[in-house]
């Protein structure tokens, strides 16, 4: 009798335990997303619950692709953990990196996502990553059900536009050293997380030039 | 008696005539804006009337400024007629053009407009221009009163981001000739409206290089 009761209690406790793990996992799955949303718009608890239902979680191993050039970009991707990059490959086989996306960043081939035309970019993982995908129809529904998201995505696009314009002006008017400094100031951990040849590709310079700049900076400091 | 009646009729007719001119002018003042709005969102006649009240019309003569570096960008500007440009001047005094804005385009220093920080860009007129200005508070009120405008500005920013990303990738991976062709395909009238040295500045090349490219293209065709 005692053994039976004990067994039942263990099963019940294990049940609670696994439920707790599930709830925690689920909470953690959206942790960074809600932190980021809270910075821009105020969502009620009900809206947060509803919001979750529009996202599809996905895990990606390092070097796996989430989009390949020529395919249609069906999702905008939010990075909960890890890091992705958006890049093109030119006719000579050289990679040109448009964007790195760390935790809390969004990434997509915007033109392909908007129009349904084939993507001109690739997106792959530079680290094992945990992602939240939002499809075109889910995004539309999300904005219809919670109109604050129109505002959120507008602010997001405005910030992306400002950053891209600054990078473009930098590519027209700044020296390689100034561009490197700007990148490091904006994201100090980048040299620890991104291989040197990719940083060079992002800056539009050769790995040798980047290496020279970094040596000069070490000598100066 | 007849003369008095005649005078009154003339005055009445003149009154109608000037009222008609005023109405026509007012309609023309917003003509391109409503054409552009109609492409993205559906506004009722009442909403269009309300919308007009948020804009301030402004005429700008060629070479006049609407924003100078260091000032706060207080408006986003819609070009009804003419042409503006957004540009920076670097430490060596060289101009770098970020954007041309023709009829039907919007232009602003987005960062300054968003944050109230001093602008890093200048905006001036390359032709006599007719503009519609929308201040930060007017934009906020417009979106509150007609929420479709949240959507409109989101789509607008998405398109600007796509164009700027393409230009950035172009500056990293394309030859000067490819970039020139892309510009001409996107806007075939640009060589007739923009001086050659400004097109060179937009493309990030010297006027001599642009001149060489154009000569080569004339020889080829």
Short mmCIF file of C-alpha atoms in Angstrom, two decimals:
data_model
loop_
_atom_site.label_atom_id
_atom_site.label_comp_id
_atom_site.label_asym_id
_atom_site.label_seq_id
_atom_site.Cartn_x
_atom_site.Cartn_y
_atom_site.Cartn_z
CA UNK A 1 0.00 0.00 0.00
CA UNK A 2 2.75 2.40 1.03
CA UNK A 3 4.86 1.38 -2.02
CA UNK A 4 1.86 2.09 -4.33
CA UNK A 5 1.28 5.52 -2.76
CA UNK A 6 4.99 6.30 -3.02
CA UNK A 7 5.03 5.27 -6.70
CA UNK A 8 1.97 7.46 -7.41
CA UNK A 9 3.59 10.43 -5.64
CA UNK A 10 6.83 9.97 -7.59
CA UNK A 11 4.86 9.82 -10.87
CA UNK A 12 2.87 12.92 -9.87
CA UNK A 13 6.03 14.84 -8.86
CA UNK A 14 7.79 13.79 -12.08
CA UNK A 15 4.71 14.97 -13.98
CA UNK A 16 4.84 18.38 -12.29
CA UNK A 17 8.59 18.50 -12.88
CA UNK A 18 8.31 17.79 -16.63
CA UNK A 19 5.43 20.24 -16.93
CA UNK A 20 7.58 22.87 -15.21
CA UNK A 21 10.48 22.13 -17.59
CA UNK A 22 8.06 22.44 -20.54
CA UNK A 23 6.69 25.77 -19.27
CA UNK A 24 10.20 27.08 -18.60
CA UNK A 25 11.42 25.96 -22.02
CA UNK A 26 8.42 27.65 -23.62
CA UNK A 27 9.04 30.84 -21.65
CA UNK A 28 12.74 30.81 -22.54
CA UNK A 29 11.89 30.17 -26.20
CA UNK A 30 10.28 33.63 -26.40
CA UNK A 31 12.40 35.34 -23.72
CA UNK A 32 14.51 37.61 -25.96
CA UNK A 33 11.59 38.31 -28.34
CA UNK A 34 9.44 39.67 -25.52
CA UNK A 35 12.35 41.67 -24.09
CA UNK A 36 12.75 43.30 -27.49
CA UNK A 37 9.02 43.83 -28.00
CA UNK A 38 8.76 45.46 -24.55
CA UNK A 39 11.30 48.09 -25.64
CA UNK A 40 9.02 49.29 -28.46
CA UNK A 41 5.37 48.41 -27.79
CA UNK A 42 3.27 47.53 -24.73
CA UNK A 43 1.60 44.12 -25.03
CA UNK A 44 -0.89 42.71 -22.52
CA UNK A 45 -0.36 39.14 -21.23
CA UNK A 46 -3.22 37.96 -23.48
CA UNK A 47 -1.61 39.60 -26.51
CA UNK A 48 1.72 37.94 -25.66
CA UNK A 49 0.04 34.53 -25.50
CA UNK A 50 -1.72 35.18 -28.81
CA UNK A 51 1.51 36.47 -30.36
CA UNK A 52 3.36 33.20 -29.56
CA UNK A 53 0.91 31.21 -31.68
CA UNK A 54 2.06 32.98 -34.87
CA UNK A 55 5.72 31.97 -34.53
CA UNK A 56 7.31 28.65 -35.46
CA UNK A 57 10.39 27.74 -33.36
CA UNK A 58 13.33 26.22 -35.24
CA UNK A 59 16.80 25.06 -34.25
CA UNK A 60 19.66 25.43 -36.72
CA UNK A 61 23.11 23.87 -36.41
CA UNK A 62 26.24 25.84 -37.29
CA UNK A 63 26.70 26.05 -41.11
CA UNK A 64 23.07 25.00 -41.84
CA UNK A 65 21.08 27.22 -44.21
CA UNK A 66 17.69 28.74 -43.58
CA UNK A 67 17.53 30.41 -47.02
CA UNK A 68 19.37 29.76 -50.27
CA UNK A 69 19.67 32.18 -53.19
CA UNK A 70 16.98 31.40 -55.79
CA UNK A 71 14.47 30.08 -53.23
CA UNK A 72 11.64 32.27 -51.96
CA UNK A 73 12.21 33.79 -48.51
CA UNK A 74 9.04 32.63 -46.76
CA UNK A 75 9.82 33.88 -43.26
CA UNK A 76 11.30 36.73 -41.32
CA UNK A 77 13.50 35.15 -38.67
CA UNK A 78 14.05 36.30 -35.10
CA UNK A 79 17.26 35.09 -33.42
CA UNK A 80 16.62 33.92 -29.83
CA UNK A 81 20.10 32.36 -29.51
CA UNK A 82 23.14 32.09 -31.77
CA UNK A 83 23.99 34.05 -34.89
CA UNK A 84 23.01 34.14 -38.58
CA UNK A 85 24.36 36.01 -41.58
CA UNK A 86 22.77 37.32 -44.81
CA UNK A 87 25.08 37.31 -47.84
CA UNK A 88 25.40 37.11 -51.62
CA UNK A 89 27.97 35.35 -53.76
CA UNK A 90 29.13 37.27 -56.86
CA UNK A 91 30.04 35.85 -60.30
CA UNK A 92 33.65 35.36 -59.19
CA UNK A 93 32.54 33.30 -56.18
CA UNK A 94 33.30 36.01 -53.59
CA UNK A 95 30.95 36.33 -50.62
CA UNK A 96 29.57 39.77 -49.68
CA UNK A 97 27.98 39.93 -46.25
CA UNK A 98 25.02 42.29 -45.93
CA UNK A 99 24.11 41.58 -42.29
CA UNK A 100 25.02 39.62 -39.19
CA UNK A 101 22.08 38.88 -36.88
CA UNK A 102 22.87 38.23 -33.22
CA UNK A 103 20.42 37.40 -30.38
CA UNK A 104 17.45 39.78 -30.51
CA UNK A 105 17.88 40.67 -34.20
CA UNK A 106 15.60 40.01 -37.17
CA UNK A 107 16.86 38.77 -40.53
CA UNK A 108 15.28 38.17 -43.97
CA UNK A 109 15.67 38.78 -47.68
CA UNK A 110 13.16 41.64 -47.47
CA UNK A 111 12.52 41.88 -51.22
CA UNK A 112 11.87 38.17 -51.63
CA UNK A 113 9.72 38.07 -48.47
CA UNK A 114 7.69 41.07 -49.66
CA UNK A 115 7.20 40.07 -53.30
CA UNK A 116 7.52 36.26 -53.35
CA UNK A 117 10.31 36.63 -55.96
CA UNK A 118 13.42 34.39 -55.68
CA UNK A 119 15.90 35.49 -53.01
CA UNK A 120 19.19 37.13 -54.02
CA UNK A 121 20.67 36.40 -50.58
CA UNK A 122 21.62 33.31 -48.58
CA UNK A 123 21.06 33.04 -44.83
CA UNK A 124 23.08 30.53 -42.76
CA UNK A 125 24.03 29.97 -39.14
CA UNK A 126 27.49 30.94 -37.86
CA UNK A 127 26.72 29.30 -34.49
CA UNK A 128 24.17 26.70 -33.31
CA UNK A 129 21.04 28.85 -33.23
CA UNK A 130 17.50 28.95 -31.85
CA UNK A 131 15.10 30.86 -34.06
CA UNK A 132 11.50 32.02 -34.23
CA UNK A 133 10.07 32.10 -37.75
CA UNK A 134 7.21 34.35 -38.83
CA UNK A 135 5.67 33.58 -42.23
CA UNK A 136 4.12 36.22 -44.53
CA UNK A 137 0.56 35.14 -43.71
CA UNK A 138 1.37 34.87 -39.98
CA UNK A 139 2.84 38.38 -40.06
CA UNK A 140 -0.30 39.72 -41.80
CA UNK A 141 -2.57 37.98 -39.27
CA UNK A 142 -0.44 39.14 -36.35
CA UNK A 143 -0.76 42.76 -37.51
CA UNK A 144 -4.50 42.36 -38.03
CA UNK A 145 -5.08 40.76 -34.61
CA UNK A 146 -2.63 43.01 -32.72
CA UNK A 147 -2.32 46.27 -34.71
CA UNK A 148 0.54 47.46 -32.45
CA UNK A 149 2.74 45.16 -34.54
CA UNK A 150 2.31 47.49 -37.57
CA UNK A 151 4.05 50.09 -35.42
CA UNK A 152 6.67 47.62 -34.19
CA UNK A 153 7.67 46.52 -37.67
CA UNK A 154 7.67 50.12 -38.89
CA UNK A 155 10.11 51.13 -36.12
CA UNK A 156 12.24 48.04 -36.85
CA UNK A 157 12.45 48.90 -40.57
CA UNK A 158 13.24 52.53 -39.76
CA UNK A 159 16.19 51.43 -37.59
CA UNK A 160 17.41 48.99 -40.26
CA UNK A 161 17.20 51.71 -42.90
CA UNK A 162 19.20 54.15 -40.74
CA UNK A 163 21.91 51.50 -40.11
CA UNK A 164 22.09 50.50 -43.80
CA UNK A 165 22.27 54.16 -44.93
CA UNK A 166 25.12 54.79 -42.48
CA UNK A 167 26.96 51.74 -43.78
CA UNK A 168 26.44 52.88 -47.36
CA UNK A 169 27.71 56.40 -46.64
CA UNK A 170 30.63 54.76 -44.81
CA UNK A 171 31.45 52.65 -47.87
CA UNK A 172 31.45 55.84 -49.99
CA UNK A 173 33.28 58.21 -47.67
CA UNK A 174 35.16 56.41 -44.86
CA UNK A 175 38.54 54.70 -44.79
CA UNK A 176 38.66 50.96 -44.04
CA UNK A 177 39.99 51.79 -40.56
CA UNK A 178 37.08 54.14 -39.81
CA UNK A 179 34.59 51.49 -40.98
CA UNK A 180 36.26 48.86 -38.79
CA UNK A 181 36.12 51.15 -35.75
CA UNK A 182 32.44 51.87 -36.38
CA UNK A 183 31.70 48.15 -36.55
CA UNK A 184 33.59 47.42 -33.32
CA UNK A 185 31.94 50.32 -31.48
CA UNK A 186 28.49 49.12 -32.57
CA UNK A 187 29.18 45.51 -31.66
CA UNK A 188 32.27 45.06 -29.41
CA UNK A 189 32.01 41.22 -29.20
CA UNK A 190 32.09 40.74 -32.98
CA UNK A 191 35.83 39.84 -33.25
CA UNK A 192 35.27 37.01 -30.75
CA UNK A 193 32.26 35.60 -32.61
CA UNK A 194 32.92 36.22 -36.31
CA UNK A 195 35.90 34.84 -38.28
CA UNK A 196 38.25 37.53 -39.58
CA UNK A 197 37.59 36.80 -43.29
CA UNK A 198 33.83 37.34 -42.71
CA UNK A 199 34.42 40.65 -40.96
CA UNK A 200 36.56 41.65 -43.97
CA UNK A 201 33.74 40.61 -46.32
CA UNK A 202 31.24 42.68 -44.29
CA UNK A 203 33.58 45.71 -44.48
CA UNK A 204 34.22 45.25 -48.21
CA UNK A 205 37.99 44.85 -47.74
CA UNK A 206 40.46 41.96 -48.09
CA UNK A 207 41.36 39.83 -45.04
CA UNK A 208 44.96 41.10 -45.44
CA UNK A 209 43.85 44.76 -45.12
CA UNK A 210 41.79 43.90 -42.03
CA UNK A 211 44.75 42.07 -40.51
CA UNK A 212 46.98 45.12 -41.14
CA UNK A 213 44.38 47.48 -39.54
CA UNK A 214 44.07 45.29 -36.45
CA UNK A 215 47.88 45.08 -36.06
CA UNK A 216 48.17 48.88 -36.37
CA UNK A 217 45.48 49.34 -33.72
CA UNK A 218 47.22 46.92 -31.31
CA UNK A 219 50.50 48.81 -31.81
CA UNK A 220 48.75 52.18 -31.18
CA UNK A 221 46.99 51.07 -27.96
CA UNK B 1 -29.63 99.61 -63.39
CA UNK B 2 -28.37 97.33 -66.17
CA UNK B 3 -24.77 98.48 -65.52
CA UNK B 4 -25.14 97.66 -61.81
CA UNK B 5 -26.50 94.17 -62.57
CA UNK B 6 -23.71 93.61 -65.09
CA UNK B 7 -21.07 94.69 -62.51
CA UNK B 8 -22.58 92.34 -59.90
CA UNK B 9 -22.59 89.43 -62.37
CA UNK B 10 -18.97 90.10 -63.32
CA UNK B 11 -17.98 90.19 -59.66
CA UNK B 12 -19.92 86.93 -58.98
CA UNK B 13 -18.37 85.20 -62.01
CA UNK B 14 -14.90 86.39 -61.01
CA UNK B 15 -15.59 85.07 -57.51
CA UNK B 16 -16.53 81.63 -58.87
CA UNK B 17 -13.51 81.72 -61.16
CA UNK B 18 -11.04 82.47 -58.36
CA UNK B 19 -12.70 79.87 -56.13
CA UNK B 20 -12.30 77.33 -58.95
CA UNK B 21 -8.62 78.26 -59.36
CA UNK B 22 -8.15 77.87 -55.57
CA UNK B 23 -9.86 74.45 -55.55
CA UNK B 24 -7.83 73.32 -58.58
CA UNK B 25 -4.58 74.54 -57.04
CA UNK B 26 -5.44 72.75 -53.81
CA UNK B 27 -6.27 69.55 -55.69
CA UNK B 28 -3.04 69.76 -57.73
CA UNK B 29 -1.06 70.43 -54.56
CA UNK B 30 -1.88 66.90 -53.33
CA UNK B 31 -2.23 65.22 -56.73
CA UNK B 32 0.93 63.08 -56.73
CA UNK B 33 0.63 62.31 -53.00
CA UNK B 34 -2.84 60.80 -53.45
CA UNK B 35 -1.73 58.90 -56.57
CA UNK B 36 1.06 57.35 -54.51
CA UNK B 37 -1.18 56.67 -51.49
CA UNK B 38 -3.75 54.97 -53.76
CA UNK B 39 -1.09 52.46 -54.85
CA UNK B 40 -0.60 51.20 -51.27
CA UNK B 41 -3.68 51.93 -49.12
CA UNK B 42 -7.36 52.67 -49.74
CA UNK B 43 -8.47 56.00 -48.28
CA UNK B 44 -12.06 57.28 -48.25
CA UNK B 45 -12.77 60.83 -49.46
CA UNK B 46 -13.23 61.92 -45.82
CA UNK B 47 -9.87 60.42 -44.88
CA UNK B 48 -8.21 62.19 -47.82
CA UNK B 49 -9.66 65.52 -46.66
CA UNK B 50 -8.48 64.87 -43.10
CA UNK B 51 -5.07 63.75 -44.36
CA UNK B 52 -4.48 67.07 -46.17
CA UNK B 53 -4.77 69.00 -42.91
CA UNK B 54 -1.62 67.34 -41.52
CA UNK B 55 0.67 68.49 -44.34
CA UNK B 56 2.31 71.89 -44.79
CA UNK B 57 2.91 72.89 -48.43
CA UNK B 58 6.25 74.56 -49.17
CA UNK B 59 7.93 75.86 -52.33
CA UNK B 60 11.68 75.65 -52.64
CA UNK B 61 13.84 77.36 -55.28
CA UNK B 62 16.73 75.53 -56.92
CA UNK B 63 19.78 75.39 -54.58
CA UNK B 64 17.71 76.30 -51.47
CA UNK B 65 18.10 74.06 -48.42
CA UNK B 66 15.36 72.37 -46.48
CA UNK B 67 17.76 70.76 -43.99
CA UNK B 68 21.34 71.54 -43.01
CA UNK B 69 23.74 69.20 -41.22
CA UNK B 70 23.68 69.90 -37.47
CA UNK B 71 20.04 71.07 -37.44
CA UNK B 72 17.24 68.73 -36.35
CA UNK B 73 15.26 67.18 -39.21
CA UNK B 74 11.75 68.19 -38.14
CA UNK B 75 9.83 66.91 -41.20
CA UNK B 76 9.62 64.08 -43.65
CA UNK B 77 9.20 65.71 -47.05
CA UNK B 78 7.08 64.52 -49.96
CA UNK B 79 8.08 65.85 -53.41
CA UNK B 80 5.02 66.93 -55.45
CA UNK B 81 7.16 68.60 -58.13
CA UNK B 82 10.89 69.05 -58.69
CA UNK B 83 13.78 67.19 -57.15
CA UNK B 84 15.73 67.12 -53.87
CA UNK B 85 18.88 65.36 -52.76
CA UNK B 86 20.15 64.04 -49.39
CA UNK B 87 23.92 64.21 -48.91
CA UNK B 88 26.84 64.48 -46.50
CA UNK B 89 30.10 66.39 -46.79
CA UNK B 90 33.19 64.57 -45.50
CA UNK B 91 36.23 66.07 -43.71
CA UNK B 92 37.95 66.69 -47.04
CA UNK B 93 34.94 68.66 -48.34
CA UNK B 94 33.73 65.93 -50.74
CA UNK B 95 29.97 65.47 -51.15
CA UNK B 96 28.48 61.97 -50.88
CA UNK B 97 24.91 61.69 -52.15
CA UNK B 98 22.72 59.19 -50.31
CA UNK B 99 19.47 59.79 -52.19
CA UNK B 100 17.81 61.73 -54.99
CA UNK B 101 14.07 62.33 -54.49
CA UNK B 102 11.98 62.93 -57.62
CA UNK B 103 8.22 63.61 -57.83
CA UNK B 104 6.33 61.11 -55.67
CA UNK B 105 9.29 60.31 -53.41
CA UNK B 106 9.80 60.92 -49.68
CA UNK B 107 13.02 62.26 -48.21
CA UNK B 108 14.35 62.85 -44.66
CA UNK B 109 17.30 62.32 -42.35
CA UNK B 110 15.51 59.36 -40.76
CA UNK B 111 17.75 59.16 -37.68
CA UNK B 112 17.42 62.84 -36.87
CA UNK B 113 13.66 62.80 -37.54
CA UNK B 114 13.22 59.72 -35.31
CA UNK B 115 15.43 60.78 -32.40
CA UNK B 116 15.53 64.60 -32.52
CA UNK B 117 19.36 64.40 -32.69
CA UNK B 118 21.24 66.77 -35.07
CA UNK B 119 21.11 65.72 -38.73
CA UNK B 120 24.21 64.24 -40.39
CA UNK B 121 22.77 64.96 -43.85
CA UNK B 122 21.87 68.07 -45.86
CA UNK B 123 18.79 68.24 -48.09
CA UNK B 124 18.61 70.79 -50.91
CA UNK B 125 16.68 71.34 -54.14
CA UNK B 126 18.23 70.48 -57.52
CA UNK B 127 15.21 72.05 -59.30
CA UNK B 128 12.48 74.50 -58.26
CA UNK B 129 10.31 72.23 -56.12
CA UNK B 130 6.85 71.97 -54.57
CA UNK B 131 6.84 69.99 -51.35
CA UNK B 132 4.50 68.69 -48.67
CA UNK B 133 6.01 68.61 -45.19
CA UNK B 134 4.89 66.25 -42.44
CA UNK B 135 6.19 67.01 -38.94
CA UNK B 136 6.86 64.36 -36.28
CA UNK B 137 3.74 65.27 -34.29
CA UNK B 138 1.63 65.51 -37.49
CA UNK B 139 2.88 62.05 -38.53
CA UNK B 140 1.98 60.62 -35.10
CA UNK B 141 -1.49 62.21 -35.21
CA UNK B 142 -2.03 61.10 -38.80
CA UNK B 143 -1.30 57.49 -37.84
CA UNK B 144 -3.55 57.74 -34.80
CA UNK B 145 -6.46 59.25 -36.76
CA UNK B 146 -5.99 57.07 -39.87
CA UNK B 147 -4.23 53.86 -38.74
CA UNK B 148 -3.78 52.75 -42.39
CA UNK B 149 -0.85 55.17 -42.45
CA UNK B 150 1.11 52.90 -40.07
CA UNK B 151 0.91 50.34 -42.85
CA UNK B 152 1.76 52.89 -45.54
CA UNK B 153 4.90 54.11 -43.79
CA UNK B 154 5.93 50.51 -43.01
CA UNK B 155 5.71 49.56 -46.72
CA UNK B 156 7.58 52.74 -47.66
CA UNK B 157 10.41 51.97 -45.22
CA UNK B 158 10.55 48.36 -46.41
CA UNK B 159 11.02 49.55 -50.02
CA UNK B 160 13.68 52.09 -48.97
CA UNK B 161 15.52 49.40 -47.02
CA UNK B 162 15.49 47.02 -50.00
CA UNK B 163 16.81 49.76 -52.33
CA UNK B 164 19.53 50.83 -49.87
CA UNK B 165 20.61 47.21 -49.26
CA UNK B 166 20.90 46.66 -53.03
CA UNK B 167 22.98 49.80 -53.37
CA UNK B 168 25.22 48.70 -50.50
CA UNK B 169 25.74 45.23 -51.99
CA UNK B 170 26.40 46.96 -55.32
CA UNK B 171 29.08 49.15 -53.73
CA UNK B 172 30.73 46.01 -52.29
CA UNK B 173 30.45 43.67 -55.27
CA UNK B 174 29.68 45.49 -58.55
CA UNK B 175 31.92 47.34 -60.97
CA UNK B 176 31.31 51.07 -61.51
CA UNK B 177 29.79 50.23 -64.92
CA UNK B 178 27.30 47.75 -63.41
CA UNK B 179 26.30 50.30 -60.77
CA UNK B 180 25.78 52.97 -63.44
CA UNK B 181 23.60 50.62 -65.52
CA UNK B 182 21.52 49.76 -62.46
CA UNK B 183 20.96 53.46 -61.75
CA UNK B 184 19.95 54.21 -65.35
CA UNK B 185 17.60 51.21 -65.52
CA UNK B 186 15.90 52.27 -62.26
CA UNK B 187 15.60 55.91 -63.34
CA UNK B 188 16.14 56.46 -67.12
CA UNK B 189 15.65 60.27 -67.00
CA UNK B 190 18.38 60.82 -64.41
CA UNK B 191 21.15 61.88 -66.87
CA UNK B 192 18.86 64.65 -68.17
CA UNK B 193 18.01 65.95 -64.69
CA UNK B 194 21.14 65.42 -62.58
CA UNK B 195 24.57 66.97 -63.30
CA UNK B 196 27.24 64.39 -64.10
CA UNK B 197 29.39 65.17 -61.02
CA UNK B 198 26.38 64.46 -58.76
CA UNK B 199 25.68 61.14 -60.47
CA UNK B 200 29.36 60.28 -59.91
CA UNK B 201 29.04 61.24 -56.22
CA UNK B 202 25.93 59.03 -55.90
CA UNK B 203 27.83 56.11 -57.48
CA UNK B 204 30.93 56.66 -55.33
CA UNK B 205 33.22 57.22 -58.34
CA UNK B 206 35.08 60.21 -59.80
CA UNK B 207 33.42 62.32 -62.55
CA UNK B 208 36.28 61.20 -64.85
CA UNK B 209 35.43 57.50 -64.35
CA UNK B 210 31.75 58.22 -65.03
CA UNK B 211 32.66 60.15 -68.17
CA UNK B 212 34.79 57.20 -69.39
CA UNK B 213 31.93 54.72 -68.70
CA UNK B 214 29.42 56.85 -70.61
CA UNK B 215 31.78 57.20 -73.58
CA UNK B 216 32.37 53.42 -73.65
CA UNK B 217 28.61 52.81 -73.58
CA UNK B 218 28.01 55.26 -76.45
CA UNK B 219 30.73 53.52 -78.49
CA UNK B 220 29.18 50.07 -77.74
CA UNK B 221 25.62 51.06 -78.70
#
